[in-house]
C-alpha cells in the first residue's frame, strides 16, 4: 500500500491535468449513507426493509404519479440530508490539487448531491451524469423547463418516510414536480442540463489531448459501473481509491481505502 500511495503521489505531482471521477462512496466520509446493496440501503431506511422495497424500487419516476408523498418522502429526505451535510476534507484536497494545475481539471460524477459545487468547484468543470437533486422538472412533462430548488423545504415524517404538507409543484401547470435526476426505468428525465455539462466535458477532453492526465477515481462501485467505465476510458494514469473495489485494468494504482483516507495519504506523501 505504501508503494501504491507513493506512485499515486508521483502521478498527481507530474500530471498536467486532473480528471476526478466520483461515485456514491465519495460521500460516505461526509456522513452520507452507503446504499451499496440492499443491506446498505435498508440500514439507512429500515422501514423500507419491512416493505421489501429496494433502492431501485424507490428510485423510480412512477412514484411521483402513484404516491407523490412517498416519492417526496424518499427524495425529500435525501435532499434535506445532502443540503445539511458538509463535504469532507477530501474535496478541499482535490480542489487544491486542481488549482495547482492551473484549472486543467474536470469532475465526472454520478452523485446528485451537488457537493463538488458546494465545496468550491466551478459548475463549468463538473459533469453530473445522472442529474442533480438541486434542480426540478415537471413530473407530468408539461414543458422542458428545469429550475433550481432555491429555498425548497421538504417536511418528511421519518416514521412513515412520507412527505407532509405542500409538495413541490410545476410553476406552469401545478402538477407535482420531481428532481431532475435520472431514475430507473426513466423515460421522462430532461437531460439537456446534463448534455450541456457533457459538451463542456468533451471540450475539456479536447483541450487536454496529448497532456499527462492523473485520473483519480473515488468510491465508484461495480453495480452501476458508469463512473468506472469513464475512468478507464481516459488516456491517463488511473488511481482507483475504493475500500472494496479498488481493482482495475493493468497498471491501475489500487488504493483500498475510503475516499478521505486515501486522499489524505496521497496528500501527505506529496
Short mmCIF file of C-alpha atoms in Angstrom, two decimals, residues 45 64 69-82 133 152-156 161 163 179:
data_model
loop_
_atom_site.label_atom_id
_atom_site.label_comp_id
_atom_site.label_asym_id
_atom_site.label_seq_id
_atom_site.Cartn_x
_atom_site.Cartn_y
_atom_site.Cartn_z
CA UNK A 45 -34.08 3.16 5.59
CA UNK A 64 -44.44 10.69 -8.41
CA UNK A 69 -45.94 11.86 -0.80
CA UNK A 70 -43.92 8.62 -0.74
CA UNK A 71 -41.79 9.76 -3.68
CA UNK A 72 -41.04 13.08 -1.99
CA UNK A 73 -40.59 11.34 1.36
CA UNK A 74 -37.69 9.42 -0.15
CA UNK A 75 -36.21 12.20 -2.29
CA UNK A 76 -37.08 14.89 0.23
CA UNK A 77 -35.16 13.08 2.95
CA UNK A 78 -32.16 12.76 0.63
CA UNK A 79 -32.45 16.42 -0.38
CA UNK A 80 -32.53 17.55 3.26
CA UNK A 81 -29.61 15.29 4.10
CA UNK A 82 -27.43 16.48 1.20
CA UNK A 133 -31.29 16.77 -6.76
CA UNK A 152 -37.10 24.46 -1.13
CA UNK A 153 -38.02 22.82 2.17
CA UNK A 154 -39.49 19.32 2.41
CA UNK A 155 -41.06 18.20 5.67
CA UNK A 156 -40.62 14.42 5.94
CA UNK A 161 -40.95 8.16 5.23
CA UNK A 163 -43.60 13.98 2.90
CA UNK A 179 -35.97 16.07 -9.09
#
